[in-house]
Every structure is written in structure tokens, then in C-alpha cells.
Amino acid sequence: REQSLSTSCAQILWRRKCGAVEELLVRWSHARESLEDVYLYPLQATYPTQYALLKQFLYPQLQPTFPLSYSGSASDNNLSVQYTRRLSDQVRTVLGAELRREEIESVALYNSYLTQTTDFKRVFGNVEWRLRPDTVLNVGAMGENSSLTGSTFSPRAMVNWHVVPGHTLRVGSTRAYRPPSMFEKNGNLVFQSDGVPLNLARVPSLAVAPERIVSREVGYLMDLPASNMNLDLRLFREGVLGFVTSINASPPFPQTPILPSQPKQAVNGEDVHIHGAEYQLKWRPLEDTQLALNQAYIHIDSLETDYEKAAPRLATSLMWFQRLPGHLSFSLMHHDASAMAQPRTTGFNTAMTRTDLRLAKGLQIGKSRGELAFVVQNIGKPYVDYQDTFKFERRAFVTFRLEN
């Protein structure tokens, strides 16, 4: 089975500073990807009895194999404007708006030659207010309208208290929404040959609504410049309310397949709760040396075993960054994650250990700066990545970057 994926992207950014207190930022971006994924499905070999009866009495045009396609293309266009202004030494504001359009073309996934379009409109704002010399309040909100699911409002607030120099406590709460994807909402996956609907795998879910995500956290930041040490600790509890999941759909269906089928459909299911702690410790023992340790402890409460194990209970990262003479730099990163299960896949209970190495040389070519780097990913043994049939092997490659 061969697959071909092509991607392209472009971005234009315009920034204008109006003195020391104002800034206007305009950004436009475009991204597109196309997937070719077609293979011959052995209809006769898979359903020999049904194939013989259907071909003889109902559909003489049926072939022993037929092309099964998951091909399609998607594009994303985004235009955003952001205005930042410092009203005083105590108050700073950010206002913005965004227009975004997603377009998908896939007869395979939507059983339609029409372009599947979703338009997003967003406005947002944030205020940073220094209530006292040692206390900063951040409040903000975003209003969003999706042509697929309607309007939502997402507020957030965070208070930072600088207890003593180098030590800060913070507490905050956020509410956000994740609208269902186009496939979750309108996916209509029909396998057919010569116009004959053979199997129905997915039906539209017009009633599915956005997930509501509520997050609360308490944090501690230690910043000690004299010791070149920084610690960021966070305790959190998050809830995904109305988690979107797939279930067996009930008839009637948009089409009646001629082979036994049990299509799936997206619905808003249980409320999933996540709590845990994470921290990052950075230390610069020498001017050109930086060490970092990051650990995260995560526990997921869910009725489904798949989702309870969707994240590792413990994940650890160790990083060493080193600047060398002659515009050289070196980095070594080690990652270790406890056993986890990818929902709806066969990659169950797989732990991961991986070490990456990077050696880079800074370049100066005329007025342009660049970098040539040699990268080795996963120096150790292969590990299961997403499916138990796929293992991430050792990889080595060279990259080159040039900036005007």
C-alpha cells in the first residue's frame, strides 16, 4: 500500500511599532496538504459467497477487486490583526481579531464532490494590570463563531503574586472550547464499487457539540539569577466536558449498504477529568552550558480504559545544551515516558525511551546568517510509535537554514 503526502505553506507578517507604547501586528498564512491513498480491496476474496450472489443476480458489474480510497486535500487560510498598547506603567492591553477558513475536498471521506468549508471568526482581548508592585492580574476573553457549530465565549484569569524577589505564586482558571472537526461532524464514509454501496463505515453527526474545557492551576516560579537557576512548578486540574467520542450509529442510515455494516458516529460522551503536576528545572552552571530537567505526572479519570491510559503517568526529559568555540553548538536530549495506550489503536501499553543528538555550526554568508546541523534521532533501540506495527528506528539527517 503506497501513500503520497504533499504539503505547502506560506506566511506574511507585518509589524509596526508606534513609539514605545503601541504595536500593530498583521499576519496572513496559508497551508495546504494533499494525500493520495488508494489501494485495491479484495472484495471477492473477503466475501466470496456474497460476491458470487450479488454478481450473478443483482450487480453484474461488480469486479473481484475495487480501488479503496482515503485520498483528499485540505487548505487553511488565516488572517489576524493584533493591537498592543501600554495605557500606563500599570496597565497593558492586547486586542485582536481573526478570520480563518478551512476547506476540505475528499469524496472518500464525505461521499460528496462538494468542498467542505468551515469559517471561523474570532475576537479576543487581554488586560495586564499591576494592582500593586508585587501583584499582577491578567484577565482576558475570546469570542468565537464557527459556521459549523455556532458561537462560544472563553474567559480566563490569572493572578501572580511576587512574594519575595525570585519567588512568585500564581493561581488561575480558564475556560475554552474545542469545536468538533469537519470529519466528526459531517464524515460520511461509504465504500463503493461502480456506484454500488458496499459498506458504510461512518455517518454524519449533526447533533455533536463543541467540547468544553475547564482548567484550574496553582503555580510557583523560582528565579535566582545569582545561582543561574530557574524552577517552574504547576499543579493543575482540567475537565473536558462532553468529550467527543465515536459510538456505533443507529439506523436509519443515509445509504443502505449491501454488505454487513456497523458505521460509527461522533457524539458528546462522558466528562473526562485530568489532574497532575509538572515542573521544569533549568540550571546554567557555566556561561555556555545549560541543563534542564522536566517531569510531568498525569492521571486521567475516564470510564474508558483507552482514555485513562491516553497519556503516560510519568514523563521525564533531560536536556543538555552546550555552546562550543568556532560558532559550534551541541545538544543532547533524553526522553522517557511510562506505558501508555493510544486510543482506538493497537499500540497498547507501550513505554518510550529516546535520546536525540544535534551538532550545529553557525554560518555567516555575506549579510545572511545560517546554520548547518547534523541530527541523530533515537540513538537507542526502536520503540513503538502509535501502532504496534510501526517502530521508530534510528534516524540521521542534515539540515541547512539561511536567513536574510
Tab-separated table of C-alpha atoms in Angstrom:
chain	number	residue	atom	x	y	z
A	1	ARG	CA	0.000	0.000	0.000
A	2	GLU	CA	1.525	3.291	-1.104
A	3	GLN	CA	0.686	6.726	0.239
A	4	SER	CA	1.784	10.096	-1.072
A	5	LEU	CA	1.545	13.267	1.014
A	6	SER	CA	2.431	16.737	-0.227
A	7	THR	CA	2.357	19.927	1.835
A	8	SER	CA	2.936	23.616	1.209
A	9	CYS	CA	2.689	26.755	3.327
A	10	ALA	CA	3.264	30.490	3.166
A	11	GLN	CA	3.166	33.315	5.703
A	12	ILE	CA	3.343	37.105	5.567
A	13	LEU	CA	3.861	39.121	8.756
A	14	TRP	CA	3.741	42.917	9.025
A	15	ARG	CA	4.618	44.687	12.264
A	16	ARG	CA	4.549	48.399	13.021
A	17	LYS	CA	5.689	49.985	16.270
A	18	CYS	CA	4.178	53.337	17.133
A	19	GLY	CA	6.642	54.567	19.687
A	20	ALA	CA	7.321	52.673	22.886
A	21	VAL	CA	3.693	52.071	23.891
A	22	GLU	CA	1.917	50.792	20.761
A	23	GLU	CA	2.371	47.958	18.293
A	24	LEU	CA	0.253	46.681	15.405
A	25	LEU	CA	0.752	43.176	14.040
A	26	VAL	CA	-0.914	41.768	10.915
A	27	ARG	CA	-0.394	38.149	9.907
A	28	TRP	CA	-1.617	36.116	6.929
A	29	SER	CA	-0.886	32.448	6.470
A	30	HIS	CA	-1.828	29.694	4.059
A	31	ALA	CA	-1.286	25.955	4.369
A	32	ARG	CA	-2.317	23.117	2.103
A	33	GLU	CA	-1.858	19.361	2.112
A	34	SER	CA	-2.867	16.638	-0.340
A	35	LEU	CA	-2.993	12.908	0.328
A	36	GLU	CA	-3.059	10.147	-2.278
A	37	ASP	CA	-4.021	6.876	-0.632
A	38	VAL	CA	-5.653	4.303	-2.906
A	39	TYR	CA	-5.315	0.532	-2.855
A	40	LEU	CA	-7.159	-2.458	-4.332
A	41	TYR	CA	-9.569	-4.086	-1.896
A	42	PRO	CA	-10.016	-7.879	-2.430
A	43	LEU	CA	-13.827	-7.968	-2.438
A	44	GLN	CA	-14.210	-11.493	-3.833
A	45	ALA	CA	-11.570	-12.965	-1.511
A	46	THR	CA	-13.061	-11.237	1.565
A	47	TYR	CA	-16.740	-12.022	0.858
A	48	PRO	CA	-16.701	-14.976	-1.589
A	49	THR	CA	-20.324	-16.098	-1.087
A	50	GLN	CA	-21.862	-12.629	-1.062
A	51	TYR	CA	-19.779	-11.598	-4.077
A	52	ALA	CA	-20.934	-14.571	-6.147
A	53	LEU	CA	-24.632	-13.988	-5.351
A	54	LEU	CA	-24.504	-10.235	-5.885
A	55	LYS	CA	-22.654	-10.507	-9.179
A	56	GLN	CA	-24.967	-13.199	-10.541
A	57	PHE	CA	-28.355	-11.772	-9.532
A	58	LEU	CA	-28.081	-8.033	-8.766
A	59	TYR	CA	-24.845	-6.324	-9.776
A	60	PRO	CA	-23.136	-7.994	-12.747
A	61	GLN	CA	-20.752	-5.030	-12.977
A	62	LEU	CA	-19.033	-5.929	-9.683
A	63	GLN	CA	-15.311	-6.662	-10.009
A	64	PRO	CA	-13.313	-9.062	-7.782
A	65	THR	CA	-11.291	-6.067	-6.564
A	66	PHE	CA	-12.062	-2.373	-6.431
A	67	PRO	CA	-9.997	0.758	-5.613
A	68	LEU	CA	-10.480	1.814	-2.000
A	69	SER	CA	-9.575	5.448	-1.462
A	70	TYR	CA	-8.824	7.649	1.531
A	71	SER	CA	-7.472	10.455	-0.672
A	72	GLY	CA	-8.252	14.140	-0.271
A	73	SER	CA	-6.882	17.634	0.163
A	74	ALA	CA	-7.226	20.327	2.810
A	75	SER	CA	-6.327	24.006	2.974
A	76	ASP	CA	-6.270	26.608	5.723
A	77	ASN	CA	-6.277	30.399	5.231
A	78	ASN	CA	-5.820	32.693	8.213
A	79	LEU	CA	-5.811	36.476	8.595
A	80	SER	CA	-5.265	38.026	12.029
A	81	VAL	CA	-4.764	41.514	13.443
A	82	GLN	CA	-3.354	42.235	16.908
A	83	TYR	CA	-3.024	45.636	18.587
A	84	THR	CA	-0.945	46.085	21.744
A	85	ARG	CA	-0.970	49.282	23.807
A	86	ARG	CA	0.518	50.248	27.137
A	87	LEU	CA	-2.003	52.573	28.787
A	88	SER	CA	0.208	53.302	31.793
A	89	ASP	CA	3.031	51.811	33.817
A	90	GLN	CA	0.432	49.580	35.474
A	91	VAL	CA	-1.857	48.595	32.576
A	92	ARG	CA	-1.134	46.923	29.228
A	93	THR	CA	-3.798	45.748	26.768
A	94	VAL	CA	-3.938	43.431	23.770
A	95	LEU	CA	-6.874	43.410	21.331
A	96	GLY	CA	-7.247	41.331	18.207
A	97	ALA	CA	-9.415	39.659	15.604
A	98	GLU	CA	-9.008	36.674	13.319
A	99	LEU	CA	-10.670	35.271	10.216
A	100	ARG	CA	-9.961	31.687	9.276
A	101	ARG	CA	-11.294	29.341	6.591
A	102	GLU	CA	-10.757	25.577	6.422
A	103	GLU	CA	-11.592	23.765	3.175
A	104	ILE	CA	-11.557	20.003	2.633
A	105	GLU	CA	-12.130	18.066	-0.573
A	106	SER	CA	-12.489	14.308	-0.211
A	107	VAL	CA	-15.075	12.186	-1.967
A	108	ALA	CA	-13.742	9.254	0.049
A	109	LEU	CA	-14.428	10.750	3.489
A	110	TYR	CA	-17.585	12.770	2.782
A	111	ASN	CA	-19.220	10.899	-0.113
A	112	SER	CA	-19.547	14.220	-1.913
A	113	TYR	CA	-17.754	16.213	-4.583
A	114	LEU	CA	-18.592	19.441	-2.736
A	115	THR	CA	-15.907	21.348	-0.828
A	116	GLN	CA	-16.436	21.040	2.922
A	117	THR	CA	-15.942	24.559	4.314
A	118	THR	CA	-15.717	25.873	7.866
A	119	ASP	CA	-15.405	29.598	8.606
A	120	PHE	CA	-14.133	30.847	11.968
A	121	LYS	CA	-14.459	34.410	13.286
A	122	ARG	CA	-12.653	35.335	16.484
A	123	VAL	CA	-12.221	38.464	18.607
A	124	PHE	CA	-10.062	38.485	21.703
A	125	GLY	CA	-8.667	40.783	24.332
A	126	ASN	CA	-6.384	40.696	27.344
A	127	VAL	CA	-5.562	43.170	30.099
A	128	GLU	CA	-2.455	43.006	32.274
A	129	TRP	CA	-2.953	45.150	35.370
A	130	ARG	CA	-0.332	45.631	38.079
A	131	LEU	CA	-2.596	46.076	41.093
A	132	ARG	CA	0.341	46.552	43.453
A	133	PRO	CA	4.125	46.435	42.995
A	134	ASP	CA	4.063	42.735	43.910
A	135	THR	CA	0.719	41.665	42.321
A	136	VAL	CA	-0.210	41.351	38.643
A	137	LEU	CA	-3.678	40.443	37.352
A	138	ASN	CA	-4.225	39.059	33.851
A	139	VAL	CA	-7.792	38.806	32.538
A	140	GLY	CA	-8.922	38.075	29.022
A	141	ALA	CA	-11.577	36.527	26.852
A	142	MET	CA	-12.198	35.243	23.341
A	143	GLY	CA	-15.444	35.130	21.427
A	144	GLU	CA	-15.574	32.667	18.545
A	145	ASN	CA	-18.122	31.845	15.887
A	146	SER	CA	-17.881	28.686	13.802
A	147	SER	CA	-20.086	28.180	10.764
A	148	LEU	CA	-20.238	24.522	11.795
A	149	THR	CA	-21.199	24.747	15.483
A	150	GLY	CA	-22.170	28.346	16.369
A	151	SER	CA	-20.745	30.760	18.936
A	152	THR	CA	-18.747	30.296	22.151
A	153	PHE	CA	-17.237	32.596	24.795
A	154	SER	CA	-13.982	31.710	26.582
A	155	PRO	CA	-12.848	33.773	29.596
A	156	ARG	CA	-9.604	33.399	31.540
A	157	ALA	CA	-7.983	34.965	34.600
A	158	MET	CA	-4.612	34.625	36.350
A	159	VAL	CA	-3.106	36.347	39.400
A	160	ASN	CA	0.666	36.461	40.010
A	161	TRP	CA	1.975	37.378	43.473
A	162	HIS	CA	5.685	38.132	43.827
A	163	VAL	CA	6.110	37.018	47.432
A	164	VAL	CA	9.778	37.966	47.705
A	165	PRO	CA	12.351	38.651	44.976
A	166	GLY	CA	12.848	35.484	42.940
A	167	HIS	CA	9.731	33.711	44.236
A	168	THR	CA	6.277	34.049	42.643
A	169	LEU	CA	2.961	32.287	43.270
A	170	ARG	CA	0.193	32.184	40.691
A	171	VAL	CA	-3.377	30.933	40.534
A	172	GLY	CA	-5.722	30.942	37.568
A	173	SER	CA	-8.677	29.494	35.736
A	174	THR	CA	-9.503	29.163	32.050
A	175	ARG	CA	-12.497	28.050	30.030
A	176	ALA	CA	-12.163	27.106	26.367
A	177	TYR	CA	-13.979	25.152	23.671
A	178	ARG	CA	-12.907	22.651	21.026
A	179	PRO	CA	-15.356	22.522	18.134
A	180	PRO	CA	-15.778	19.102	16.507
A	181	SER	CA	-13.760	18.605	13.349
A	182	MET	CA	-15.378	18.529	9.942
A	183	PHE	CA	-14.972	14.747	9.836
A	184	GLU	CA	-16.521	14.332	13.298
A	185	LYS	CA	-19.465	16.487	12.214
A	186	ASN	CA	-20.024	15.568	8.561
A	187	GLY	CA	-17.944	12.454	7.897
A	188	ASN	CA	-19.828	10.083	5.569
A	189	LEU	CA	-17.509	7.193	4.754
A	190	VAL	CA	-19.035	4.862	2.155
A	191	PHE	CA	-17.043	2.137	0.420
A	192	GLN	CA	-18.489	1.573	-3.015
A	193	SER	CA	-17.631	-0.023	-6.343
A	194	ASP	CA	-19.139	1.103	-9.673
A	195	GLY	CA	-21.800	3.047	-7.807
A	196	VAL	CA	-22.781	0.101	-5.584
A	197	PRO	CA	-22.646	0.964	-1.830
A	198	LEU	CA	-20.814	-1.999	-0.317
A	199	ASN	CA	-20.021	-0.940	3.231
A	200	LEU	CA	-20.863	2.039	5.442
A	201	ALA	CA	-18.139	2.987	7.959
A	202	ARG	CA	-19.101	6.500	9.105
A	203	VAL	CA	-22.277	8.597	9.161
A	204	PRO	CA	-22.716	12.337	9.861
A	205	SER	CA	-23.219	13.548	13.444
A	206	LEU	CA	-25.219	16.738	13.116
A	207	ALA	CA	-26.021	16.950	16.849
A	208	VAL	CA	-22.443	16.772	18.154
A	209	ALA	CA	-21.448	19.964	20.014
A	210	PRO	CA	-18.117	21.549	20.999
A	211	GLU	CA	-16.219	20.118	23.942
A	212	ARG	CA	-15.948	22.481	26.928
A	213	ILE	CA	-12.531	22.548	28.589
A	214	VAL	CA	-12.193	23.981	32.103
A	215	SER	CA	-8.714	24.338	33.599
A	216	ARG	CA	-7.582	25.436	37.054
A	217	GLU	CA	-3.990	25.677	38.238
A	218	VAL	CA	-1.727	26.783	41.039
A	219	GLY	CA	1.891	27.509	40.229
A	220	TYR	CA	5.210	28.512	41.750
A	221	LEU	CA	8.106	30.204	39.940
A	222	MET	CA	11.622	30.449	41.377
A	223	ASP	CA	14.119	32.611	39.508
A	224	LEU	CA	17.563	33.009	41.100
A	225	PRO	CA	19.892	34.931	38.741
A	226	ALA	CA	22.806	34.723	41.191
A	227	SER	CA	22.660	30.917	41.047
A	228	ASN	CA	21.699	30.772	37.353
A	229	MET	CA	18.766	28.563	38.370
A	230	ASN	CA	15.079	28.622	37.430
A	231	LEU	CA	12.222	26.391	38.624
A	232	ASP	CA	8.636	26.431	37.312
A	233	LEU	CA	6.139	24.186	39.159
A	234	ARG	CA	2.475	23.721	38.249
A	235	LEU	CA	-0.389	21.786	39.874
A	236	PHE	CA	-3.446	21.506	37.665
A	237	ARG	CA	-6.895	20.043	37.281
A	238	GLU	CA	-8.649	20.059	33.921
A	239	GLY	CA	-12.023	18.836	32.757
A	240	VAL	CA	-13.105	18.015	29.218
A	241	LEU	CA	-16.894	18.205	29.410
A	242	GLY	CA	-18.879	16.490	26.692
A	243	PHE	CA	-15.817	14.654	25.383
A	244	VAL	CA	-16.332	13.801	21.704
A	245	THR	CA	-16.082	10.067	21.073
A	246	SER	CA	-17.293	7.550	18.491
A	247	ILE	CA	-20.060	5.028	19.051
A	248	ASN	CA	-21.986	2.555	16.902
A	249	ALA	CA	-24.578	4.528	14.954
A	250	SER	CA	-28.242	3.535	14.920
A	251	PRO	CA	-30.361	3.318	11.738
A	252	PRO	CA	-31.783	4.779	9.607
A	253	PHE	CA	-28.593	5.496	7.664
A	254	PRO	CA	-28.092	7.909	4.719
A	255	GLN	CA	-27.438	4.884	2.497
A	256	THR	CA	-28.174	1.175	2.757
A	257	PRO	CA	-25.042	-0.908	2.109
A	258	ILE	CA	-25.337	-4.386	0.639
A	259	LEU	CA	-22.728	-5.908	2.971
A	260	PRO	CA	-22.975	-6.163	6.776
A	261	SER	CA	-22.031	-2.771	8.217
A	262	GLN	CA	-21.816	-1.076	11.596
A	263	PRO	CA	-20.989	2.574	10.956
A	264	LYS	CA	-19.547	4.847	13.615
A	265	GLN	CA	-20.853	8.246	14.657
A	266	ALA	CA	-19.401	11.045	16.801
A	267	VAL	CA	-21.305	12.005	19.966
A	268	ASN	CA	-20.688	14.028	23.118
A	269	GLY	CA	-19.909	11.402	25.722
A	270	GLU	CA	-18.624	11.461	29.282
A	271	ASP	CA	-16.840	14.216	31.158
A	272	VAL	CA	-13.120	13.386	31.336
A	273	HIS	CA	-11.068	14.832	34.208
A	274	ILE	CA	-7.287	15.211	34.211
A	275	HIS	CA	-5.139	16.201	37.173
A	276	GLY	CA	-1.463	16.199	37.856
A	277	ALA	CA	1.726	18.147	38.388
A	278	GLU	CA	4.637	19.195	36.230
A	279	TYR	CA	7.847	21.104	36.754
A	280	GLN	CA	10.837	22.336	34.792
A	281	LEU	CA	14.219	22.996	36.377
A	282	LYS	CA	16.875	24.927	34.448
A	283	TRP	CA	20.461	25.438	35.577
A	284	ARG	CA	23.352	27.212	33.878
A	285	PRO	CA	26.486	26.000	35.729
A	286	LEU	CA	28.753	27.695	33.152
A	287	GLU	CA	28.186	30.583	30.786
A	288	ASP	CA	27.991	28.294	27.725
A	289	THR	CA	26.296	25.337	29.414
A	290	GLN	CA	22.624	24.846	30.218
A	291	LEU	CA	20.996	21.807	31.810
A	292	ALA	CA	17.233	21.231	32.072
A	293	LEU	CA	15.022	18.647	33.741
A	294	ASN	CA	11.294	18.388	33.025
A	295	GLN	CA	8.846	15.930	34.606
A	296	ALA	CA	5.074	15.559	34.344
A	297	TYR	CA	2.755	13.378	36.450
A	298	ILE	CA	-0.689	12.927	34.849
A	299	HIS	CA	-3.766	10.989	35.938
A	300	ILE	CA	-6.880	10.719	33.748
A	301	ASP	CA	-10.291	9.790	35.174
A	302	SER	CA	-12.418	8.151	32.486
A	303	LEU	CA	-14.933	5.336	32.161
A	304	GLU	CA	-12.970	4.010	29.182
A	305	THR	CA	-9.660	2.248	29.792
A	306	ASP	CA	-8.350	3.580	26.476
A	307	TYR	CA	-8.626	7.181	27.624
A	308	GLU	CA	-7.332	6.529	31.155
A	309	LYS	CA	-4.071	5.381	29.568
A	310	ALA	CA	-4.002	8.001	26.803
A	311	ALA	CA	-1.106	9.844	28.492
A	312	PRO	CA	1.879	8.402	30.387
A	313	ARG	CA	1.583	8.609	34.168
A	314	LEU	CA	5.174	9.846	34.300
A	315	ALA	CA	7.150	11.562	31.543
A	316	THR	CA	10.722	12.786	32.001
A	317	SER	CA	13.019	14.853	29.804
A	318	LEU	CA	16.697	15.643	30.360
A	319	MET	CA	18.403	18.242	28.171
A	320	TRP	CA	21.993	19.422	27.821
A	321	PHE	CA	22.771	22.460	25.640
A	322	GLN	CA	26.393	23.441	25.055
A	323	ARG	CA	27.951	26.281	23.064
A	324	LEU	CA	31.396	25.419	21.672
A	325	PRO	CA	34.187	27.525	20.129
A	326	GLY	CA	34.038	28.279	16.413
A	327	HIS	CA	30.271	29.004	16.328
A	328	LEU	CA	29.534	25.363	17.119
A	329	SER	CA	26.729	24.161	19.408
A	330	PHE	CA	25.835	20.773	20.795
A	331	SER	CA	22.645	19.422	22.356
A	332	LEU	CA	21.706	16.074	23.867
A	333	MET	CA	18.084	15.303	24.802
A	334	HIS	CA	16.787	12.200	26.549
A	335	HIS	CA	13.053	11.440	26.889
A	336	ASP	CA	11.449	8.687	28.926
A	337	ALA	CA	7.690	8.014	29.220
A	338	SER	CA	5.899	5.281	31.130
A	339	ALA	CA	3.480	2.871	29.455
A	340	MET	CA	0.527	4.407	27.667
A	341	ALA	CA	-2.163	3.347	25.196
A	342	GLN	CA	-3.109	5.168	22.028
A	343	PRO	CA	-6.944	5.253	21.971
A	344	ARG	CA	-8.554	3.293	19.130
A	345	THR	CA	-5.219	1.784	18.053
A	346	THR	CA	-3.351	-1.463	18.654
A	347	GLY	CA	-0.354	0.270	20.272
A	348	PHE	CA	-1.340	-0.621	23.839
A	349	ASN	CA	0.782	-0.313	26.989
A	350	THR	CA	3.927	0.860	25.257
A	351	ALA	CA	6.648	2.772	27.105
A	352	MET	CA	9.084	5.021	25.263
A	353	THR	CA	12.763	5.828	25.750
A	354	ARG	CA	14.515	8.046	23.243
A	355	THR	CA	17.778	10.002	23.015
A	356	ASP	CA	18.460	12.644	20.349
A	357	LEU	CA	21.752	14.308	19.422
A	358	ARG	CA	22.327	17.532	17.488
A	359	LEU	CA	25.568	19.250	16.392
A	360	ALA	CA	25.254	22.622	14.639
A	361	LYS	CA	27.605	25.126	13.006
A	362	GLY	CA	26.612	28.781	12.736
A	363	LEU	CA	27.339	30.404	9.359
A	364	GLN	CA	27.726	33.932	8.064
A	365	ILE	CA	27.286	34.171	4.280
A	366	GLY	CA	27.519	37.779	3.181
A	367	LYS	CA	24.762	39.642	5.022
A	368	SER	CA	22.853	36.436	5.703
A	369	ARG	CA	23.090	34.202	8.718
A	370	GLY	CA	22.615	30.469	8.530
A	371	GLU	CA	23.132	27.146	10.211
A	372	LEU	CA	24.267	23.691	9.163
A	373	ALA	CA	23.247	20.911	11.555
A	374	PHE	CA	23.686	17.150	11.869
A	375	VAL	CA	20.882	15.401	13.776
A	376	VAL	CA	20.559	11.843	15.077
A	377	GLN	CA	17.142	10.850	16.430
A	378	ASN	CA	16.613	7.881	18.745
A	379	ILE	CA	20.168	6.720	19.338
A	380	GLY	CA	18.881	3.733	21.331
A	381	LYS	CA	16.542	0.860	20.470
A	382	PRO	CA	13.446	1.275	18.257
A	383	TYR	CA	10.197	1.989	20.110
A	384	VAL	CA	6.534	1.538	19.186
A	385	ASP	CA	5.067	4.743	17.766
A	386	TYR	CA	1.249	4.942	17.591
A	387	GLN	CA	0.721	1.435	16.153
A	388	ASP	CA	2.447	-1.746	17.296
A	389	THR	CA	3.183	-2.447	13.630
A	390	PHE	CA	5.313	0.715	13.373
A	391	LYS	CA	8.546	1.288	15.246
A	392	PHE	CA	10.559	4.490	15.304
A	393	GLU	CA	14.035	3.492	14.153
A	394	ARG	CA	17.248	5.463	14.458
A	395	ARG	CA	17.349	8.366	12.011
A	396	ALA	CA	20.141	10.686	10.928
A	397	PHE	CA	19.882	13.719	8.661
A	398	VAL	CA	21.412	17.087	7.848
A	399	THR	CA	19.568	20.425	7.856
A	400	PHE	CA	20.545	23.789	6.380
A	401	ARG	CA	18.950	27.134	7.252
A	402	LEU	CA	19.612	30.581	5.777
A	403	GLU	CA	18.072	33.868	6.971
A	404	ASN	CA	18.252	37.307	5.408
